[in-house]
Short mmCIF file of C-alpha atoms in Angstrom, two decimals:
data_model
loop_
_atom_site.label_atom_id
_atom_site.label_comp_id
_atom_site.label_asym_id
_atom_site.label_seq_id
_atom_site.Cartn_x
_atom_site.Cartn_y
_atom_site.Cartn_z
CA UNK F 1 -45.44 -117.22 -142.72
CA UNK F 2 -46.89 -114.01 -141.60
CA UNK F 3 -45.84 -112.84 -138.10
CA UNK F 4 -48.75 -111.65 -136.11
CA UNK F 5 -48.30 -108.21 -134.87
CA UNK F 6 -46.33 -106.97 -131.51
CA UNK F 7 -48.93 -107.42 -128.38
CA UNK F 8 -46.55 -104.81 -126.10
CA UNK F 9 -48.42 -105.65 -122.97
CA UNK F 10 -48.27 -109.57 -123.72
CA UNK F 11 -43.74 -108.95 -125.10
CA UNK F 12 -43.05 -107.24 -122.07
CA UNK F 13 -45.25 -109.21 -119.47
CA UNK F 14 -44.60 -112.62 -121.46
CA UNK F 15 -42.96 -114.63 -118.31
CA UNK F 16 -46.07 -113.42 -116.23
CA UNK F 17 -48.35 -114.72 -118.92
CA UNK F 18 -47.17 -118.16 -118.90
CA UNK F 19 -47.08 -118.53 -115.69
CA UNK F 20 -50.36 -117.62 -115.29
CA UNK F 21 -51.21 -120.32 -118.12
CA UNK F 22 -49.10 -123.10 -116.00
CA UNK F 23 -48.17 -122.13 -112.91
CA UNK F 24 -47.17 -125.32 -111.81
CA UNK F 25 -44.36 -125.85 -114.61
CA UNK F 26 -43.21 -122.17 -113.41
CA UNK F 27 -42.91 -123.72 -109.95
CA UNK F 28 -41.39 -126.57 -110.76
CA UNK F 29 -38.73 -125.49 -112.60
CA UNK F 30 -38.15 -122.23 -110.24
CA UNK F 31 -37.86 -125.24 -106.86
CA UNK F 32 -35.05 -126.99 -109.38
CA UNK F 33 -33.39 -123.45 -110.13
CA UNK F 34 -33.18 -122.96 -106.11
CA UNK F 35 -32.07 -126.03 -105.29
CA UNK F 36 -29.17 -126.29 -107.69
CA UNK F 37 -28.16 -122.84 -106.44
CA UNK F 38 -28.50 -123.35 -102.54
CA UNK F 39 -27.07 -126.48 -103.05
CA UNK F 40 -24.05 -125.35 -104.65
CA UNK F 41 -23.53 -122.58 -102.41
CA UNK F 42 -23.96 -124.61 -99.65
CA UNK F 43 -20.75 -126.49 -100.75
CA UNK F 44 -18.50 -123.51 -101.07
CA UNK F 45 -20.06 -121.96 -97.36
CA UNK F 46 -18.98 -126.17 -96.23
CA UNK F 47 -15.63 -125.45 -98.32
CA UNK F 48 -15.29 -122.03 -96.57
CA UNK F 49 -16.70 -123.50 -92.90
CA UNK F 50 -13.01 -124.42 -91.41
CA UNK F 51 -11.77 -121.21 -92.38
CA UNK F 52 -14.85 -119.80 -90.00
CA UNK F 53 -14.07 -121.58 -87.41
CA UNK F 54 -10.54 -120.64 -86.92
CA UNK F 55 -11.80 -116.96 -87.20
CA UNK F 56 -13.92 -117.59 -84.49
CA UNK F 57 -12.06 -119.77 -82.45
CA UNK F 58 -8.92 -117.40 -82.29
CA UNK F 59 -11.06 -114.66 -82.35
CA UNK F 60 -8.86 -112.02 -79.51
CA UNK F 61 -7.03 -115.16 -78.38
CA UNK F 62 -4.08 -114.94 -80.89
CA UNK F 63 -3.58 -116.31 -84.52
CA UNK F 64 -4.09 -119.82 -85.74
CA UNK F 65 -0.46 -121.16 -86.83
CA UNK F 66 0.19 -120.76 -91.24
CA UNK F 67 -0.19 -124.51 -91.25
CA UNK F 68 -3.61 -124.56 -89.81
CA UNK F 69 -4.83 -121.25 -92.34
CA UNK F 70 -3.08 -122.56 -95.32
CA UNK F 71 -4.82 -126.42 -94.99
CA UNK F 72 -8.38 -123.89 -94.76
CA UNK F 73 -7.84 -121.75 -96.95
CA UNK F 74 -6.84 -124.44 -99.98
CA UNK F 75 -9.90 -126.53 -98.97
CA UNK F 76 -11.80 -123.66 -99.77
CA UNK F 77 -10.75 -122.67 -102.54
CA UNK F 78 -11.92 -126.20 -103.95
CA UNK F 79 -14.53 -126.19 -103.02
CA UNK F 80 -15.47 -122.83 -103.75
CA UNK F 81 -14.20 -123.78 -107.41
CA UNK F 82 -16.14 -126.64 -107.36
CA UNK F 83 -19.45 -124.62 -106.67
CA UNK F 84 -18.78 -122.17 -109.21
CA UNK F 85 -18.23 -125.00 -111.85
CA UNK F 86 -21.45 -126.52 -110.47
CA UNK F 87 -23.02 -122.72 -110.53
CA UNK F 88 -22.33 -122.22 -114.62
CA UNK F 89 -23.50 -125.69 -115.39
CA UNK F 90 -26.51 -125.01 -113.77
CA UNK F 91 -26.74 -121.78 -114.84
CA UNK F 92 -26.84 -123.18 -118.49
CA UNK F 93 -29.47 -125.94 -117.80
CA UNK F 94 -31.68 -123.54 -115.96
CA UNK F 95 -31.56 -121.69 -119.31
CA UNK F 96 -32.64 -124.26 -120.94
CA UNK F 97 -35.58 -125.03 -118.94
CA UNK F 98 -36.87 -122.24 -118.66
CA UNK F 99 -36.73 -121.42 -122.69
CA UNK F 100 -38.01 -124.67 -123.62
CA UNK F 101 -41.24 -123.54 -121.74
CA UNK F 102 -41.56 -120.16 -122.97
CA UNK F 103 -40.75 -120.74 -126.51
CA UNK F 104 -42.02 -124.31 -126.65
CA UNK F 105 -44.30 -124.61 -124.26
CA UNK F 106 -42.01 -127.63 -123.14
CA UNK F 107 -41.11 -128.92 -119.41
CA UNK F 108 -39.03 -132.55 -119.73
CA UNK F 109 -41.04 -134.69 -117.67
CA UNK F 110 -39.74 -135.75 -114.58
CA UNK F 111 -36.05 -134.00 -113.63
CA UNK F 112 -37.13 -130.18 -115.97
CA UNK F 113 -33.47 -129.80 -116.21
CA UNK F 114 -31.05 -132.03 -118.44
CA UNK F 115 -27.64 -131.39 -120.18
CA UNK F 116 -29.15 -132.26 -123.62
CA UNK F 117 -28.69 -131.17 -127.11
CA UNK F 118 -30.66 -128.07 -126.37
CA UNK F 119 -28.10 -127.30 -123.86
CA UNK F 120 -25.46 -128.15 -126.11
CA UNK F 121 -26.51 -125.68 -128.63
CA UNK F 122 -27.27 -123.06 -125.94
CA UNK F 123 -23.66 -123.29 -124.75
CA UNK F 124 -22.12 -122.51 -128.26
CA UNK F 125 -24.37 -119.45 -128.94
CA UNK F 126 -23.92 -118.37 -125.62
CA UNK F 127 -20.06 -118.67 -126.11
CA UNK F 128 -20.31 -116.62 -129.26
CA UNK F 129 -22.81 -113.74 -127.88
CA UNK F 130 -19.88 -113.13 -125.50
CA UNK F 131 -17.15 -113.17 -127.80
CA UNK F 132 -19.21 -110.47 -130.42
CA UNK F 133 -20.41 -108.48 -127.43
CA UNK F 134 -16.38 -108.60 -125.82
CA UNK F 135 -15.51 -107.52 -129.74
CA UNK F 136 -18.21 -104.70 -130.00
CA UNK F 137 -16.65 -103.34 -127.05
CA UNK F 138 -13.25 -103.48 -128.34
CA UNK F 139 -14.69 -101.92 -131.48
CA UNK F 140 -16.11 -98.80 -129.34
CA UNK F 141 -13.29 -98.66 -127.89
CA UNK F 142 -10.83 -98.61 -130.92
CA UNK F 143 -14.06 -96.09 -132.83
CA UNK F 144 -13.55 -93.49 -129.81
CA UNK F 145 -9.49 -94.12 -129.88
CA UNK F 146 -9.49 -93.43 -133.77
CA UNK F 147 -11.74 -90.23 -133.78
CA UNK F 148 -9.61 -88.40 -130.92
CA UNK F 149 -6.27 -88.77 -131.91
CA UNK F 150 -7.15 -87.35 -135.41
CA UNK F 151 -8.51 -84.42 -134.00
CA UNK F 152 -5.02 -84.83 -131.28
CA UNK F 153 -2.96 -84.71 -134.47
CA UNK F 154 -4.46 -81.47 -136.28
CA UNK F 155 -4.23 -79.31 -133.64
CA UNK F 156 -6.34 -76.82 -135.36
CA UNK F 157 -7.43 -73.97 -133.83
CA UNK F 158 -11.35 -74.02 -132.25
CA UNK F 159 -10.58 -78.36 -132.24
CA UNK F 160 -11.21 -78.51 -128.97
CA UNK F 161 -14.73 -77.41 -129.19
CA UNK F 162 -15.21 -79.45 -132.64
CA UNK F 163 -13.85 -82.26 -130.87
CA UNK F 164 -16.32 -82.07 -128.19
CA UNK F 165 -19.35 -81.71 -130.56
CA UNK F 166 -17.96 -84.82 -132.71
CA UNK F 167 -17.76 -86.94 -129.67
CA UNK F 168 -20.96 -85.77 -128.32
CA UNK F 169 -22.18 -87.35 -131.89
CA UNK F 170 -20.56 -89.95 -131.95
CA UNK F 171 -21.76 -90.88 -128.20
CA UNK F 172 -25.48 -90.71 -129.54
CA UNK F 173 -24.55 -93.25 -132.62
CA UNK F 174 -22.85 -95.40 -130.73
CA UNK F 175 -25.90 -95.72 -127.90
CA UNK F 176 -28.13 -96.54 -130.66
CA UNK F 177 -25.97 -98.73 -132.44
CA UNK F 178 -25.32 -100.55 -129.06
CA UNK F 179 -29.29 -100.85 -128.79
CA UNK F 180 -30.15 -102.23 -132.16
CA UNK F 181 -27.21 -104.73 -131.79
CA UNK F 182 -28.37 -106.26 -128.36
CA UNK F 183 -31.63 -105.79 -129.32
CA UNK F 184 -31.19 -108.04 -132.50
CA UNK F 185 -28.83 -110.20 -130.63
CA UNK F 186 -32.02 -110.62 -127.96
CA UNK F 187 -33.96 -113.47 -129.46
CA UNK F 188 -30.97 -115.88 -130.55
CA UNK F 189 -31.12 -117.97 -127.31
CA UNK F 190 -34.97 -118.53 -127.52
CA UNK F 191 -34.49 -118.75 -131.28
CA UNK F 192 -32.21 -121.51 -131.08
CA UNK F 193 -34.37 -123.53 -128.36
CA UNK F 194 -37.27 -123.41 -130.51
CA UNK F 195 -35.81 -124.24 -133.60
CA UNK F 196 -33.64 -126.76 -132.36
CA UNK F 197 -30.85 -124.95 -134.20
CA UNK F 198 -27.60 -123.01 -133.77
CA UNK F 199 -29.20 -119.32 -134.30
CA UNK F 200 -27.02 -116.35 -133.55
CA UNK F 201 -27.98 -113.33 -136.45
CA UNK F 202 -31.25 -114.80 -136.96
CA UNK F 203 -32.73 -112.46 -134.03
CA UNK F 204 -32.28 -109.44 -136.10
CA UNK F 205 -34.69 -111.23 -138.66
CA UNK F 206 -37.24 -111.93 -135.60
CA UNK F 207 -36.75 -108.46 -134.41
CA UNK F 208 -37.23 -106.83 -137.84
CA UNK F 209 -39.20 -103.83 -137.36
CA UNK F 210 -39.93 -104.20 -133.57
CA UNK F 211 -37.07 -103.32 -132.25
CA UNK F 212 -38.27 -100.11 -131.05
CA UNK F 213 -40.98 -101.79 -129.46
CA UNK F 214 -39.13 -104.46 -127.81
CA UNK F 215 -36.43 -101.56 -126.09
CA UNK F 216 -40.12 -99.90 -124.71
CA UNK F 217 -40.51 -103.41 -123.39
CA UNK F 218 -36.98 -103.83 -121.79
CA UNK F 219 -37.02 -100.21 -120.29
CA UNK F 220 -40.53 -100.81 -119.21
CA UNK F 221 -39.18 -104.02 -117.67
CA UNK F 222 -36.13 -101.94 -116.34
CA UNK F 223 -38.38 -99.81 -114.10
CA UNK F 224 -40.87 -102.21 -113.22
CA UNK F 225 -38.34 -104.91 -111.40
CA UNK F 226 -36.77 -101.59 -109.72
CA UNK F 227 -39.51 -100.59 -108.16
CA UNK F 228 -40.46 -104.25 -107.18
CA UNK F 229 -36.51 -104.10 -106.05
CA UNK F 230 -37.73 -101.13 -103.50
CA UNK F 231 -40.46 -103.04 -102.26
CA UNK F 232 -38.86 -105.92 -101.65
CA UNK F 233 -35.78 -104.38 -99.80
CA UNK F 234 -38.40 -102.64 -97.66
CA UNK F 235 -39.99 -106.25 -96.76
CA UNK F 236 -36.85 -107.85 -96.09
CA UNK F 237 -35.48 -104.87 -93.69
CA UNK F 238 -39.17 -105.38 -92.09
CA UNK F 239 -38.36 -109.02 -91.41
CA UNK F 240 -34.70 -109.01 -90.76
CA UNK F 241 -35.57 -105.55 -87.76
CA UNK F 242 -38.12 -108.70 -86.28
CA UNK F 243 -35.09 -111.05 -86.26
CA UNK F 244 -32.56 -109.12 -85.87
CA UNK F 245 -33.54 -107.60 -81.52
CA UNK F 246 -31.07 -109.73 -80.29
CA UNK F 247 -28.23 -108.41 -82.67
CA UNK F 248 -29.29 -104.94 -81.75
CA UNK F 249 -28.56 -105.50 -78.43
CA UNK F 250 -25.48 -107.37 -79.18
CA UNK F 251 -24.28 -104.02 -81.31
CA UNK F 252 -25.03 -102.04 -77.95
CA UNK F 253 -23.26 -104.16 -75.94
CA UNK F 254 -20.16 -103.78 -78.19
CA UNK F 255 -20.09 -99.95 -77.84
CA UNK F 256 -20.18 -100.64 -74.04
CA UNK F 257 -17.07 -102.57 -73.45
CA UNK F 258 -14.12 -103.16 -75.44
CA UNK F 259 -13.39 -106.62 -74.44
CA UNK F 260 -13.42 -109.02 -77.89
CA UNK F 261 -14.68 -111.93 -75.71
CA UNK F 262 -17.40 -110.40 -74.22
CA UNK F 263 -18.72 -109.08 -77.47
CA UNK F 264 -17.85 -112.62 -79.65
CA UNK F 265 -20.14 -113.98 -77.53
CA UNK F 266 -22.93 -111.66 -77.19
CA UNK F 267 -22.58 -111.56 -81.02
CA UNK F 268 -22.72 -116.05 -80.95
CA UNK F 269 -25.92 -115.39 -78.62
CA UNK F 270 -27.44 -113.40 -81.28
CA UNK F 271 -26.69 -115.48 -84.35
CA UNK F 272 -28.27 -118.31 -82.24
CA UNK F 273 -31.25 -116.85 -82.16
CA UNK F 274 -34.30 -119.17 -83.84
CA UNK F 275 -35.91 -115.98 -84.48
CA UNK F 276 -33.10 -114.18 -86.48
CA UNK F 277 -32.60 -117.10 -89.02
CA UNK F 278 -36.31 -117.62 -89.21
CA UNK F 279 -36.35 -113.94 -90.28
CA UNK F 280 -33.10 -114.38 -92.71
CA UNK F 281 -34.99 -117.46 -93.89
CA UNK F 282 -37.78 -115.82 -95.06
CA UNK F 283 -36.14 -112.95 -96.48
CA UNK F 284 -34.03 -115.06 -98.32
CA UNK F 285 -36.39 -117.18 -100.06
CA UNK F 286 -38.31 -114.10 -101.22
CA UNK F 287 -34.76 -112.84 -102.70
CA UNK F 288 -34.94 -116.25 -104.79
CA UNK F 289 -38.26 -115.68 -105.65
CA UNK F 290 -37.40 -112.53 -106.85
CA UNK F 291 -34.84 -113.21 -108.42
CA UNK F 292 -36.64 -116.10 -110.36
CA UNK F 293 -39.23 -113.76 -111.56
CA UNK F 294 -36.34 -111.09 -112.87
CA UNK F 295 -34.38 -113.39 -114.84
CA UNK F 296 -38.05 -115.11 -116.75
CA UNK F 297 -39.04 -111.56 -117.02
CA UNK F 298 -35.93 -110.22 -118.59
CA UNK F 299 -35.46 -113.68 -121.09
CA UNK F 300 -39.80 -113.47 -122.12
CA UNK F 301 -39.32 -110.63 -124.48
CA UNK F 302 -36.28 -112.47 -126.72
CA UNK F 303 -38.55 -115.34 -126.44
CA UNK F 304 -42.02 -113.83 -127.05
CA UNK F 305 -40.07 -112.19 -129.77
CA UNK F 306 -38.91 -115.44 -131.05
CA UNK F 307 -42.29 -117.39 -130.86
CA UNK F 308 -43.67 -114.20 -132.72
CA UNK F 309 -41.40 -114.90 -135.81
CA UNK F 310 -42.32 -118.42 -136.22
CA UNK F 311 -46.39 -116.97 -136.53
CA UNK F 312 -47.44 -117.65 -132.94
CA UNK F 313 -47.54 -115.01 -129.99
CA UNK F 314 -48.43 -117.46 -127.29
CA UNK F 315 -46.99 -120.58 -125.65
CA UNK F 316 -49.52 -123.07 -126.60
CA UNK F 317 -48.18 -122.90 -129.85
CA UNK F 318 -45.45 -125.47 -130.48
CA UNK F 319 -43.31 -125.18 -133.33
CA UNK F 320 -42.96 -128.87 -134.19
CA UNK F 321 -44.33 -131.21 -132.01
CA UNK F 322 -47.02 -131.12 -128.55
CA UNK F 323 -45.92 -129.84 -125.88
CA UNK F 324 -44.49 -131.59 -123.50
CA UNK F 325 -45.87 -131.30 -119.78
CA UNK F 326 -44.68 -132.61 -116.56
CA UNK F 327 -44.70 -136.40 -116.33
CA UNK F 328 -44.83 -136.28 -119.96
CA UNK F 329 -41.92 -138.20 -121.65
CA UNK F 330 -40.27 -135.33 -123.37
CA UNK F 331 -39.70 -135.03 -127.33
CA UNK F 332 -35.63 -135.52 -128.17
CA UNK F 333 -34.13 -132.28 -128.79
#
């Protein structure tokens, strides 16, 4: 099948495309992604809350007994173990979802996140990026190791500036070889949603003469969601200034007196504030937003990338069956 050729504005704008082709399925499975995360970190902060409390409650009054820390601090760490178990699962059926609808134009109908076979699979390829991405490194490591202790052992004279000039080298293949790896490496999640198949090396097939193309997209990428980054930190600091009067004058009040009741509870006054966590609200849930955005951004050129290979460049193009939408009962993966 011939592979259509690399659209660079549709690779490295691919997440933006589809959701402007189905916005709602973007929303839908971006509420899920927030919920599962605020939910879970709600349970460690609950884990975490008795621990709080004696801070505040002894706060320049003396120290809660080792009993009373000890029973807090173990019931946080459970739950805070708890959440990040939670967090990972999550984490992997979040992946899912959102690869099923950029590389197959598929949201399960209903719940958009399961722990199906596409999961499954996701979890094993996962598992082995890590371990060949943990042994490249070890690799580099062992390359660099290698290299300098045969120049340490010669000890010829003018080594030191050979040596410099080697590693200098050496740095420059080792960059590259680093980008063609991950690069290659790239499309094997999206790869192995669409296929509905364990595929690990098969990116470096669906990146075959692209990959130059594909870093343009990442590093366009790269500079794009930091300069989004600036705008939103400027946004946030706009809203959290509105909220935040009352702590302003709680931080004055602190360099006024030195007594640790006085400023606990000018700083309890503040944190009461509706204003302040309206603010905090609102700057949070553009952070998620955000943060949604980055992560579909950063996955839609591996998947563009993958859909590519298989002869289509856009969503609507299912590899083996229609596309699922919401409220549609979903194909079996």
């Amino acid at each position: 099948m011939s592979k259509p050729s690399y659209n660079f504005v549709d690779a490295t704008f691919y997440f933006l495309k589809v959701f402007g082709q189905r916005p709602l399925s973007v929303a839908w499975i971006g509420l899920w992604q927030v919920l599962l995360y605020a939910g879970f970190g709600a349970l460690m902060l609950y884990g975490f809350w008795p621990l709080i409390q004696l801070v505040i409650e002894y706060g320049g009054k003396g120290e809660p007994t080792d009993a009373e820390m000890a029973q807090a601090a173990l019931q946080g760490m459970g739950f805070y173990m708890l959440g990040i178990l939670g967090i990972l699962i999550s984490a992997l059926m979040i992946q899912g979802a959102w690869l099923r609808l950029l590389a197959r134009d598929q949201v399960v109908g209903g719940l958009p996140i399961r722990l199906g076979a596409d999961e499954l699979r996701l979890l094993v390829v996962n598992i082995v990026l890590w371990l060949l991405i943990m042994a490249a490194g070890v690799l580099t490591i062992v390359l660099y190791a290698v290299v300098n202790a045969g120049f340490a052992m010669g000890g010829e004279p003018g080594g030191v500036a050979v040596q410099a000039l080697v590693n200098t080298l050496l740095t420059v293949i080792v960059i590259v070889g680093w980008i063609i790896f991950l690069l290659g490496l790239a499309p094997a999640t999206a790869l192995t949603v669409r296929q509905r198949g364990i595929k690990v090396f098969d990116g470096f097939a669906a990146a075959q003469g692209v990959m130059f193309w594909m870093f343009l997209s990442y590093v366009v990428l790269f500079f794009a969601i930091l300069l989004a980054y600036v705008v939103l930190s400027v946004m946030q600091q706009a809203f959290l200034m509105i909220g935040s009067s009352e702590l302003v004058g709680a931080l004055i009040s602190f360099e006024q007196t030195s007594d640790p009741d006085l400023m606990m509870e000018a700083l309890l006054d503040a944190l009461n504030s509706p204003l302040f966590w309206a603010m905090a609200g609102i700057a949070l849930v553009l952070q998620l937003i955000f943060d949604i955005f980055v992560q579909g951004s950063w996955m839609g050129v591996g998947a563009y990338v993958a859909v590519r290979h298989d002869g289509g460049f856009a969503p609507d193009t299912p590899l083996e069956a229609p596309a699922a939408s919401v409220g549609q009962a979903p194909s079996e993966g």
